[in-house]
Coordinates of C-alpha atoms in Angstrom, one line a residue:
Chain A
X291 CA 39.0 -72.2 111.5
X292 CA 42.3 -70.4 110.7
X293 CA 41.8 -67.2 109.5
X294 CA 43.6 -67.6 106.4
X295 CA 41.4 -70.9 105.5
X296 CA 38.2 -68.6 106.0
X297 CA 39.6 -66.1 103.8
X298 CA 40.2 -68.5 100.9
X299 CA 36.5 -70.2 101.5
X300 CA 35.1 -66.6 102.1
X301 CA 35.9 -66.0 98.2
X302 CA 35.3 -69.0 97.1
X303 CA 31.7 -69.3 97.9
X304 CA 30.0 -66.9 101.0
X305 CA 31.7 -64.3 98.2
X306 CA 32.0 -65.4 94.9
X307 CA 32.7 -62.9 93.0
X308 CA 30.5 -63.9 90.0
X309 CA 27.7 -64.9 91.4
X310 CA 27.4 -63.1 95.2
X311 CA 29.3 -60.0 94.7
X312 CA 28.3 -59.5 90.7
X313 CA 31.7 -58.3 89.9
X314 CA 33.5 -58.6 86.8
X315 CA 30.9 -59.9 85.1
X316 CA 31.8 -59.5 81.5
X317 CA 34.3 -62.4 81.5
X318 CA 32.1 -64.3 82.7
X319 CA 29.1 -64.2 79.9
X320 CA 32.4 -63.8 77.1
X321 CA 34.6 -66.7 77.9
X322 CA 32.3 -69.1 79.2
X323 CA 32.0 -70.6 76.0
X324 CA 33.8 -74.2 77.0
X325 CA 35.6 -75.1 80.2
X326 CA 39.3 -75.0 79.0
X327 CA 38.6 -71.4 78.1
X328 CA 37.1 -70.5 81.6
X329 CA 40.2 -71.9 83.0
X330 CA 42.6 -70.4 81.2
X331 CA 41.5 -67.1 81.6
X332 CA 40.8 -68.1 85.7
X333 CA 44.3 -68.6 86.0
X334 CA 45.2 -65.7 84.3
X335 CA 43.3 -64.0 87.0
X336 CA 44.6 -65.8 89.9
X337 CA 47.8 -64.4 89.0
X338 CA 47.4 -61.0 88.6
X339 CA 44.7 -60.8 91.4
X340 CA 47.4 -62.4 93.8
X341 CA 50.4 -60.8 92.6
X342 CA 48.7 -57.4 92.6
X343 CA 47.4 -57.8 95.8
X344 CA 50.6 -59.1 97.7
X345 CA 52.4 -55.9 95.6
X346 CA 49.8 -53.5 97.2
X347 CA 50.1 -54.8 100.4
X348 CA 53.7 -54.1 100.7
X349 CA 54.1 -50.6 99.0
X350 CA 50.7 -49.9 101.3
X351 CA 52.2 -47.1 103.0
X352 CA 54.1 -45.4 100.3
X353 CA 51.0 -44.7 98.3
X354 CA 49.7 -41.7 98.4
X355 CA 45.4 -42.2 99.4
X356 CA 44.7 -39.5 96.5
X357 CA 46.4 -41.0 93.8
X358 CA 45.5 -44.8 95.5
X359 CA 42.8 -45.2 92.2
X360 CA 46.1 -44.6 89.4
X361 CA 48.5 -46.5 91.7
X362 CA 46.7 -49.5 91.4
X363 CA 45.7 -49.3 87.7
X364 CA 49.4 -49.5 87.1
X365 CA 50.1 -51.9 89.2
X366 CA 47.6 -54.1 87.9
X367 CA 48.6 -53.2 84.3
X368 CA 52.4 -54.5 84.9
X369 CA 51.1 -57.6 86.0
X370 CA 49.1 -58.0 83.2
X371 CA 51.5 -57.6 81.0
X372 CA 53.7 -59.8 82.6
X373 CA 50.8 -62.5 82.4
X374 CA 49.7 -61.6 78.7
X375 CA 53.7 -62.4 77.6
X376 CA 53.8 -65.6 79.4
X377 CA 50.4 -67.3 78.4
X378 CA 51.0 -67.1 74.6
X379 CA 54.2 -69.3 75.4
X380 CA 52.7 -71.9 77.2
X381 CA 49.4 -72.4 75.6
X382 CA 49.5 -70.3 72.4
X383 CA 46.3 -72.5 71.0
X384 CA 44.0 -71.9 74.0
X385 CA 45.5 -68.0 74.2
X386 CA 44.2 -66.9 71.2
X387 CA 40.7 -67.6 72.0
X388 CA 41.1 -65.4 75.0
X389 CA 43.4 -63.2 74.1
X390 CA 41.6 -60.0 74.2
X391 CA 40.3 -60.6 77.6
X392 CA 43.9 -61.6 79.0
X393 CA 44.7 -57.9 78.3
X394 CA 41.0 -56.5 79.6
X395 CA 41.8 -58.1 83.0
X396 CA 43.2 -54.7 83.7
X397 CA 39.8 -53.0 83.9
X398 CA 37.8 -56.3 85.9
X399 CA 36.8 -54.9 88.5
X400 CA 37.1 -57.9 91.1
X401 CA 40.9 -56.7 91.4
X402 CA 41.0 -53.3 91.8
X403 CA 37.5 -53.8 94.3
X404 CA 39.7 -56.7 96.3
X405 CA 43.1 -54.3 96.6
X406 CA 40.8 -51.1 97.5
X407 CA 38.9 -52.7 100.6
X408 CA 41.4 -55.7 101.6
X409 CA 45.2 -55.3 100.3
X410 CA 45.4 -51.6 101.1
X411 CA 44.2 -52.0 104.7
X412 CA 45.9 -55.7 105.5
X413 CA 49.5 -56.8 106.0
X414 CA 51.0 -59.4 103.2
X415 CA 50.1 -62.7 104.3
X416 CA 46.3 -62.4 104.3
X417 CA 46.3 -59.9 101.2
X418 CA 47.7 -63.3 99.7
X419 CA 45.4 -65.5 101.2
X420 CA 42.5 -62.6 100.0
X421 CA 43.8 -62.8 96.7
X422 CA 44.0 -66.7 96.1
X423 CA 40.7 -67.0 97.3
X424 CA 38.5 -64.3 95.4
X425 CA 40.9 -66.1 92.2
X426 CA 39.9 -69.3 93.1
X427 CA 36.2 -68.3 93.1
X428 CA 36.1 -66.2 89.8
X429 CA 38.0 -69.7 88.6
X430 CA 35.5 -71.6 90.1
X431 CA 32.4 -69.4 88.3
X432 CA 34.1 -69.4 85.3
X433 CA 34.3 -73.0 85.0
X434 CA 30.8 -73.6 86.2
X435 CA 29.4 -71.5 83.5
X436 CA 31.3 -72.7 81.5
X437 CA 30.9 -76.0 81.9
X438 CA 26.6 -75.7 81.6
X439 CA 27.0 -73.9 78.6
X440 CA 29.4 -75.9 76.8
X441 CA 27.7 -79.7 77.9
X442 CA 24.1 -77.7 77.0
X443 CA 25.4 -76.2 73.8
X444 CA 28.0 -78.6 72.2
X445 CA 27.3 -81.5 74.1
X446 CA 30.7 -82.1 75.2
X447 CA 33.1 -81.2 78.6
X448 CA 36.8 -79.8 78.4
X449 CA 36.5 -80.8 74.7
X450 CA 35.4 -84.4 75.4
X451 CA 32.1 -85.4 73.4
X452 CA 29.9 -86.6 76.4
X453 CA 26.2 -86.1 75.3
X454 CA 26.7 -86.7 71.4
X455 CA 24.8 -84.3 69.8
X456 CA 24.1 -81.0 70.9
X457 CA 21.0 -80.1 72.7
X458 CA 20.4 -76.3 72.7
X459 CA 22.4 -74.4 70.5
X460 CA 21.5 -71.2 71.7
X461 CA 23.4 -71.5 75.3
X462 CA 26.9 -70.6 73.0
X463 CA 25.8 -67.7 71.8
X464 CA 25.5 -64.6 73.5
X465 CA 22.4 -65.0 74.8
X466 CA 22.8 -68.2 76.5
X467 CA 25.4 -66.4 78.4
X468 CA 23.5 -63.9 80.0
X469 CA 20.2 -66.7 80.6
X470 CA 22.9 -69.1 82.4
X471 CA 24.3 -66.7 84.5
X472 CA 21.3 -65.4 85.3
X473 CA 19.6 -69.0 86.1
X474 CA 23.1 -69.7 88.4
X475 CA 22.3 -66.0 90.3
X476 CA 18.8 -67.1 90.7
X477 CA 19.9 -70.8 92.4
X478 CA 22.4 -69.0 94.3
X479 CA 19.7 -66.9 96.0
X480 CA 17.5 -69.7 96.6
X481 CA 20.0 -72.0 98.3
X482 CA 20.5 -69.2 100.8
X483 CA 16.9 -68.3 101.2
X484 CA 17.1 -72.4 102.3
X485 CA 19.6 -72.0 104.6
X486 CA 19.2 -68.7 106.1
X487 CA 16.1 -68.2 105.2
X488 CA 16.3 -64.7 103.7
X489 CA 16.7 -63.5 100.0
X490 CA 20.1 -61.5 100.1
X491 CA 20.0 -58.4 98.1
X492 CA 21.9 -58.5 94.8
X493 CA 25.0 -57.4 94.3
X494 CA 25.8 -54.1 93.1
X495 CA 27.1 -55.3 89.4
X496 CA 30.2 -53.2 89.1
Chain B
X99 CA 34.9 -3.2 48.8
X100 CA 36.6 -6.0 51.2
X101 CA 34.1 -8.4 50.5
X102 CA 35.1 -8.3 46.9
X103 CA 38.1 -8.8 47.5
X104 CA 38.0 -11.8 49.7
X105 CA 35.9 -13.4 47.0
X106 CA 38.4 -12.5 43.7
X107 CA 41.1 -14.0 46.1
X108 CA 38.9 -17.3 46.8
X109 CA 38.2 -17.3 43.3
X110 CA 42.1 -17.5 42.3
X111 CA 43.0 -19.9 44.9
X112 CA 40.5 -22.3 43.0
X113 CA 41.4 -21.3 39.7
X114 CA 45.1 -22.1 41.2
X115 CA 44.4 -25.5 42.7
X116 CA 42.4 -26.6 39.5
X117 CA 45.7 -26.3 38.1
X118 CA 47.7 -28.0 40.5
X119 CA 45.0 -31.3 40.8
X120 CA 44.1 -31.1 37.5
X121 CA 46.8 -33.3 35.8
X122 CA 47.1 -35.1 38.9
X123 CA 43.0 -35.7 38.5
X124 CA 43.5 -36.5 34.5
X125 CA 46.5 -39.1 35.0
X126 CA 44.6 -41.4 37.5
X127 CA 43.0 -44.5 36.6
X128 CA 39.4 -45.2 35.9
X129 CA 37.3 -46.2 38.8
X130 CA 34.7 -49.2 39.4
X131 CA 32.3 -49.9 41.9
X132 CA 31.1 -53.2 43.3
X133 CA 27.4 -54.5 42.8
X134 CA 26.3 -57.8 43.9
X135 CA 29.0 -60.0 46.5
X136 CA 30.4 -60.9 42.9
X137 CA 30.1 -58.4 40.4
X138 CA 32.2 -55.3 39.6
X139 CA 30.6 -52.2 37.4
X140 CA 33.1 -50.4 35.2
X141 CA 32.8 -47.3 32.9
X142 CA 34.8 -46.9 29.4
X143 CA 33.9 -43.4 29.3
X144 CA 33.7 -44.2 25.4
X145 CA 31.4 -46.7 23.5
X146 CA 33.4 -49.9 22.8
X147 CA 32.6 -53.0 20.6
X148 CA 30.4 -56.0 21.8
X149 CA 32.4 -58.8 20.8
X150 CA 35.8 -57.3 22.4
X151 CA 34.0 -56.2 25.5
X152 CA 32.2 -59.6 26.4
X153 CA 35.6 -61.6 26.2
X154 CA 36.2 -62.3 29.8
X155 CA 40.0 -63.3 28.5
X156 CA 40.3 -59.7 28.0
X157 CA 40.4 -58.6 31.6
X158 CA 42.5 -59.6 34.2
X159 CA 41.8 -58.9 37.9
X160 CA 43.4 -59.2 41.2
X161 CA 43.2 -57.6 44.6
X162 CA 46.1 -54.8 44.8
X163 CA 48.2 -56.3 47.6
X164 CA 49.1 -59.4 45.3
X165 CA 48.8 -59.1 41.4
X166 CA 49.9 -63.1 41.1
X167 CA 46.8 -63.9 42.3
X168 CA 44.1 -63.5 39.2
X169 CA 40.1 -63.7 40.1
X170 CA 38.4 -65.8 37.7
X171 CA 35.7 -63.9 35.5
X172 CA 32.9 -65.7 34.6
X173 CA 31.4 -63.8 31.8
X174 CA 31.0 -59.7 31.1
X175 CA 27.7 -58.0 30.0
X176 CA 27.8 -54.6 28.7
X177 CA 24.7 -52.0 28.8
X178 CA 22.5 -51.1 25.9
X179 CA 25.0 -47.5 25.6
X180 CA 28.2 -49.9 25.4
X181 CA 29.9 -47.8 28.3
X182 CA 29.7 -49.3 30.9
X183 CA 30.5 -53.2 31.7
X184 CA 29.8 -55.8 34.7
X185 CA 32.3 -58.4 35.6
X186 CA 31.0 -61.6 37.0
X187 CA 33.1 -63.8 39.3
X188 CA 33.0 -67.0 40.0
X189 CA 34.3 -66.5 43.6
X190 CA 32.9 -64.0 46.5
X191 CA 34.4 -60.6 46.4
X192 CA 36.2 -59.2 49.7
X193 CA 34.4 -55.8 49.5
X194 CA 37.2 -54.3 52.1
X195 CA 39.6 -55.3 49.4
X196 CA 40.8 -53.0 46.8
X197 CA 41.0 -54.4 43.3
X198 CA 42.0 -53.4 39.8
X199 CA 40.7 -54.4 36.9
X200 CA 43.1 -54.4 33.8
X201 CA 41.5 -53.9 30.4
X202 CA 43.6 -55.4 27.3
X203 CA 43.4 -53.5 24.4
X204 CA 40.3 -51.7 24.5
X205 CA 38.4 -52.0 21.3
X206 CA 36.2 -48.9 20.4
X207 CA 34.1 -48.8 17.1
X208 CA 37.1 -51.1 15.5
X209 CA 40.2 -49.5 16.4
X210 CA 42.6 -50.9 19.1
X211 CA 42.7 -48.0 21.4
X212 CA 45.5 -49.3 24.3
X213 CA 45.1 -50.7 27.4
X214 CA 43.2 -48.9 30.8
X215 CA 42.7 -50.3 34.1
X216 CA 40.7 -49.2 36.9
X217 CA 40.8 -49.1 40.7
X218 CA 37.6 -50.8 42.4
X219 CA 37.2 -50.1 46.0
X220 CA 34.8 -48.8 48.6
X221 CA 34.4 -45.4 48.7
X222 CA 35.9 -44.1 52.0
X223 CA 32.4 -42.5 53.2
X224 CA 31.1 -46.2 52.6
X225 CA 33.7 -47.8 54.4
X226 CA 33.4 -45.1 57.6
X227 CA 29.7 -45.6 57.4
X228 CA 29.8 -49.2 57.6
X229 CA 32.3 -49.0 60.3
X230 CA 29.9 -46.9 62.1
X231 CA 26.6 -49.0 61.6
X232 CA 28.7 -52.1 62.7
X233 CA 30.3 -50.7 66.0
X234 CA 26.7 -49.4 67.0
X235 CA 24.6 -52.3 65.9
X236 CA 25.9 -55.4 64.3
X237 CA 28.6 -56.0 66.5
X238 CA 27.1 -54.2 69.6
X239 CA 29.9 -54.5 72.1
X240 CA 27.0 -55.2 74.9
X241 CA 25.2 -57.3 72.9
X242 CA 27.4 -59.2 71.1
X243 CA 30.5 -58.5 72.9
X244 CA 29.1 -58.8 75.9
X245 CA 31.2 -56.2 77.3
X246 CA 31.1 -53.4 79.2
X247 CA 28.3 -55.3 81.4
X248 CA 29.0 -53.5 85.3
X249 CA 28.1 -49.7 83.9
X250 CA 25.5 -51.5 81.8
X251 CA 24.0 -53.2 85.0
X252 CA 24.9 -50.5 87.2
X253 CA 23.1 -47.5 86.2
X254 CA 20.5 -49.1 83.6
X255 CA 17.8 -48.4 86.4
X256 CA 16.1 -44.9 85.3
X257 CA 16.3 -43.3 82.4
X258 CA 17.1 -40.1 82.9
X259 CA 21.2 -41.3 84.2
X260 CA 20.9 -43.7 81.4
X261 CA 20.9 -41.1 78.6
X262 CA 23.5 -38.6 80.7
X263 CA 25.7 -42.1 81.1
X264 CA 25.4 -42.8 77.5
X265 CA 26.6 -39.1 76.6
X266 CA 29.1 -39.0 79.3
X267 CA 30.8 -42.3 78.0
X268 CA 30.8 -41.3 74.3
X269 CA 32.7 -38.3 74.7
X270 CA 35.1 -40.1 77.0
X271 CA 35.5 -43.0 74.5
X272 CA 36.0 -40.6 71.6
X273 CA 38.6 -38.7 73.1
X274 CA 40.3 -41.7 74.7
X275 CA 40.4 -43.1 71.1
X276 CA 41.9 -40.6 69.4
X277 CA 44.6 -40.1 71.9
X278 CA 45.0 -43.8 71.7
X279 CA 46.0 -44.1 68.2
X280 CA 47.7 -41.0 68.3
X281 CA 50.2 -42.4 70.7
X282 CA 49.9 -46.0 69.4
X283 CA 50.8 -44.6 65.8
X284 CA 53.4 -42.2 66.5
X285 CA 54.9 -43.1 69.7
X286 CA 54.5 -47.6 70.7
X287 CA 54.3 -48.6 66.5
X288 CA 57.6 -46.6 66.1
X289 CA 59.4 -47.8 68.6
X290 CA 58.3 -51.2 68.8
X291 CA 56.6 -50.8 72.3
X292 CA 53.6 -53.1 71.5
X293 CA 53.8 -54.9 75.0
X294 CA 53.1 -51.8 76.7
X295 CA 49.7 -51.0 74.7
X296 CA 48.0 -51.6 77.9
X297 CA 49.5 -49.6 80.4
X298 CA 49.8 -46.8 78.0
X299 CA 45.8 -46.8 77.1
X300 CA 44.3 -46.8 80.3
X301 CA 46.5 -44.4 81.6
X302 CA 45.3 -42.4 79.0
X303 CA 41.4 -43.5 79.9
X304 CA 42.0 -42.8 83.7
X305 CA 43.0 -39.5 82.5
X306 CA 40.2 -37.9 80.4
X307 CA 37.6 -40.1 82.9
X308 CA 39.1 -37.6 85.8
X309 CA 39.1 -34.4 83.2
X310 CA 35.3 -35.5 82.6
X311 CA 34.6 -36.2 86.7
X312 CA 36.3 -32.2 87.2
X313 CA 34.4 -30.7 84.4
X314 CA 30.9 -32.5 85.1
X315 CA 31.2 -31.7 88.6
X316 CA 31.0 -27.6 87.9
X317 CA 28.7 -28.1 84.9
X318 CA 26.0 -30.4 86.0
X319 CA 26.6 -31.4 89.4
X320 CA 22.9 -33.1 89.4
X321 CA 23.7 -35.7 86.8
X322 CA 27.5 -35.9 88.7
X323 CA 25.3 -36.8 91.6
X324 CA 23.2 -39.3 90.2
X325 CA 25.8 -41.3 88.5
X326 CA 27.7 -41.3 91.5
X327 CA 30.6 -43.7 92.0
X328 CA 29.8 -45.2 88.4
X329 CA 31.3 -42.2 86.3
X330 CA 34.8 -42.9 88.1
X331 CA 34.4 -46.5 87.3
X332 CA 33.8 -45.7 83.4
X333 CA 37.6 -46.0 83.9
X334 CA 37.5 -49.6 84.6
X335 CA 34.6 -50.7 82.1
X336 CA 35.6 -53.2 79.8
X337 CA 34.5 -51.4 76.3
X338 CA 36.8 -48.3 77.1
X339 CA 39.4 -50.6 76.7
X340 CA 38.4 -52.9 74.1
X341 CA 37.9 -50.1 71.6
X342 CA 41.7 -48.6 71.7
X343 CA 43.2 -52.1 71.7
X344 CA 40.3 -53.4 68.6
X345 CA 41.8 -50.5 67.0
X346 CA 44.9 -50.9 67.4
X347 CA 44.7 -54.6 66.4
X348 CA 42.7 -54.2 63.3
X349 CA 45.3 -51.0 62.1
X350 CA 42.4 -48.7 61.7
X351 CA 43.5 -45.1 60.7
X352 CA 42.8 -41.7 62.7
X353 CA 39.4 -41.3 61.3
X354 CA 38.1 -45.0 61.2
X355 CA 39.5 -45.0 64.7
X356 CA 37.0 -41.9 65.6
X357 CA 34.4 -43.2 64.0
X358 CA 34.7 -46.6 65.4
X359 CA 35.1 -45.6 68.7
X360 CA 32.4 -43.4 68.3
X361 CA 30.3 -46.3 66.9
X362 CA 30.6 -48.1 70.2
X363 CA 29.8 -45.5 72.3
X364 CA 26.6 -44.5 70.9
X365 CA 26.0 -48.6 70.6
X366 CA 26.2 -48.8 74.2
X367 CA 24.2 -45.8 74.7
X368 CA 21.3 -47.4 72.7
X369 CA 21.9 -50.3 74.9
X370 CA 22.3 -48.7 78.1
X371 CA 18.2 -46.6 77.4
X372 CA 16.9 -49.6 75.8
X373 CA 17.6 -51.9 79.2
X374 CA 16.7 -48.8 81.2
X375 CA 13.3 -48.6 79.4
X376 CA 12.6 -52.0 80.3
X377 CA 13.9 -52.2 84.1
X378 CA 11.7 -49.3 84.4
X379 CA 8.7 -51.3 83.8
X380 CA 10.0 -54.4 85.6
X381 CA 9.8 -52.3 89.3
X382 CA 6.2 -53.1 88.9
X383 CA 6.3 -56.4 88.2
X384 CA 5.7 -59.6 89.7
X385 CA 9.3 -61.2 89.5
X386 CA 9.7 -64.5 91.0
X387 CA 11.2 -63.8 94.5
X388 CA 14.5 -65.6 93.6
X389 CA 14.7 -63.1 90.3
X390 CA 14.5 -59.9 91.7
X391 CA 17.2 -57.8 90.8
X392 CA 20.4 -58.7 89.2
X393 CA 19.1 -62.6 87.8
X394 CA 16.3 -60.8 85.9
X395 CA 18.1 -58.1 84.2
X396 CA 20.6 -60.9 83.3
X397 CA 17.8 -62.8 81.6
X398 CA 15.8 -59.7 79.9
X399 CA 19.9 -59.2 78.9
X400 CA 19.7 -62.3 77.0
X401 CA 17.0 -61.8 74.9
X402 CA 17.7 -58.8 73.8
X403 CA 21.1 -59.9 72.6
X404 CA 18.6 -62.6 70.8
X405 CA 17.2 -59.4 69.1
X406 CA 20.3 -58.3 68.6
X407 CA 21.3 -61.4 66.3
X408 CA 19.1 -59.9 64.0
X409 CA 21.5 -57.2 62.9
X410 CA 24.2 -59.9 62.1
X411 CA 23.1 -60.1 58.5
X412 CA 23.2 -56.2 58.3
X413 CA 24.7 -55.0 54.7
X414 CA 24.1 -51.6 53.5
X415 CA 27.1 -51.6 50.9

């Protein structure tokens, strides 16, 4: 396989970054309320994580290792800015359910983890490639979550009514955040122990 | 000899400001307080007549921001004494509100004796307090927020960092708050730099997280060492954040942004021992082999935030 191919399926499964590497986990029990909203806020991420990532991988050399940590805050801050202007123009309806955690992207730390061990080290083109895929992943948790909770607690998908009624009300609130993530984790490790036939140790939730 | 003299100069500063704040105290208007969701308490100060004083056509009140807008008053009972009256509405009172509460022509033992009206608020102790109990416990950022979840997952394994995390990250939220609004208020508000809120704040965390990393190095390098790469990464947890940009959204003042921020810190320090406590106890468990780690602490996660739904009808004013 082409190297840039494995990098986009390495983040989209072999390391999700949800539900293998357990980062950025807050989004992920706070959005996950219906699908649009996990998607929104997915793309949100795709761009910052890719346009961060391709930024850091050119300027690579002129940053300093000892002020690396600040460099990329900043870096990651612009682009959200950048993103948190354009969203509310495109979709102000969806925005303003996730408006607060458009602006908190700055402090997930999928992206500042993804520029620290792969964009600082690698040239441009698989930074990109690095970046698209650990976005398309976090999308692609985001949505699956989303997607349980919203057909278990409202009964409906992307806003459609599918079931009718709704089931278990208790997967939108907070809690069923946390249970379904934690029931996803938990099928995650057992589809490996399947395949590989080990139990992989958890992530280190950071 | 000095002694006395320090105290006959205290004692004519007071004398002095009594002067100064005394007319100022005198000219203000009377003051109500707010019972039930829809009653207001206020004091004549004087006896007034019954059949004036239970005349709801004889107040008129409205929240201060728009006087058009008149509450309806059901009816007005006044106490045995005749001094003190309570309004009842027929709609729900916003208690964060401030309302006055005009008084026609007060009556008093048959004489007209001119009109008064009063200001009906929270007391600002109550409102701090409330701001307090609802960053900490109501709307528990963890909890409720779910926010702030890697440091929460992170170092919620023993105790002992647990309570030195939960210290740490108050006293870095509290300072990173103030500072916050200082430069949100005076500086971005000012100058109409709203789109660069985020930048701005977590430079300002990334600096007093590296001010705490120096200091708690020399001062207790054994609790530097046991929370490891985690105090660095307080800069990149979610609540630290949240808290400067909550306050900046709901245009909460210097103190209510101390106290809020301070509210959330020691609400993610109960959080932070609580889940400690418990993953203390789960080591010696029998978890299902697909469980261990991470998925269990996301489930016992989950029902505490259950508990936590308790605190959503919390009132104490």
């Amino acid at each position: 396989m082409n190297r840039n191919l494995q990098l986009l399926w390495n983040g989209f499964l072999p390391e999700n970054p949800i539900f293998r590497l357990a980062l950025s986990l807050c989004p992920a029990v706070a959005v996950t309320t219906s699908v649009k909203n996990g998607l929104l806020l997915g793309i949100a991420v795709v761009f910052v994580q890719v346009f961060s990532s391709c930024t850091v991988a050119i300027f690579r050399s002129f940053i300093h290792p000892r002020i690396r940590i600040p460099a990329y805050v900043l870096i990651i801050a612009t682009w959200v800015s950048v993103i948190d202007m354009i969203l509310p123009v495109v979709s102000p309806e969806a925005y303003k359910q996730v408006a607060l955690f458009v602006k908190l992207i700055v402090v997930f730390a999928i992206i500042i983890s993804r520029l620290e061990l792969f964009a600082s080290k690698e040239p441009f083109v698989p930074s990109f490639y690095d970046g698209l895929g650990m976005g398309i992943g976090f999308t692609f948790g985001l949505v699956i979550t989303g997607a349980i909770r919203e057909l278990f607690g409202a009964g409906k998908l992307y806003g459609f009514d599918v079931l009718g009624f709704e089931p278990l009300l208790i997967m939108i609130l907070p809690t069923g955040g946390f249970f379904v993530i934690g029931f996803i984790m938990a099928t995650f490790n057992y589809l490996e122990f399947k395949i590989t036939g080990k139990i992989p140790k958890s992530g280190g939730a950071h | 000899m000095r002694i006395h003299r320090f105290w006959m100069a205290a004692a004519a500063a007071f004398v002095l400001l009594l002067f100064v704040l005394g007319p100022a105290l005198a000219s203000t208007p009377g003051t109500g307080s707010f019972k039930k969701d829809k009653e207001i308490e206020i004091s004549f100060g004087i006896p007034v007549d019954e059949s004036w004083a239970t005349n709801p056509a004889n107040y008129s009140v409205y929240e201060k921001p728009d006087p058009d807008i008149k509450m309806a008053v059901v009816s007005v009972s006044l106490d045995p004494r005749k001094v003190t009256a309570t309004l009842r509405f027929k709609d729900t009172l916003n208690k964060a509100a401030e309302y006055i509460v005009e008084a026609k022509d007060i009556v008093s033992e048959g004489k007209v004796i001119g009109s008064r009206s009063f200001m009906v608020k929270k007391s600002e102790v109550q409102i701090l307090f409330s701001l307090l109990i609802g960053a900490a416990l109501i709307s528990n950022y963890v909890f409720t927020k779910y926010l702030g979840l890697c440091i929460f997952f992170g170092v919620s394994q023993k105790k002992e960092t647990a309570i030195g995390m939960g210290m740490t990250f108050t006293v870095v939220m509290v300072l990173s708050a103030i500072m916050c609004w200082a430069l949100n208020a005076f500086v971005l508000v000012p100058y109409h730099l709203g789109f660069l809120k985020v930048i701005v704040f977590i430079g300002i965390v990334a600096i007093f997280v590296q001010a705490v990393d120096t200091m708690l190095r020399k001062v207790n390098p054994y609790l530097f060492k046991r929370l490891g790469v985690y105090l660095v990464l307080i800069t990149t947890n979610c609540i630290i954040l949240a808290v400067p940009l909550d306050n900046a959204l709901k245009d909460h003042g210097s103190l209510e942004s101390l106290i809020f921020a301070l509210g959330a810190g020691v609400g993610f320090a109960i959080a932070l021992f609580l889940m400690a406590c418990v993953r203390e106890r789960l080591e010696v468990c029998r978890v299902p082999r697909m469980y261990q780690g991470l998925p269990i602490a996301f489930i016992v996660t989950g029902l505490f935030a259950l508990a936590f739904l308790g605190f959503s009808g919390l009132a104490i004013f």
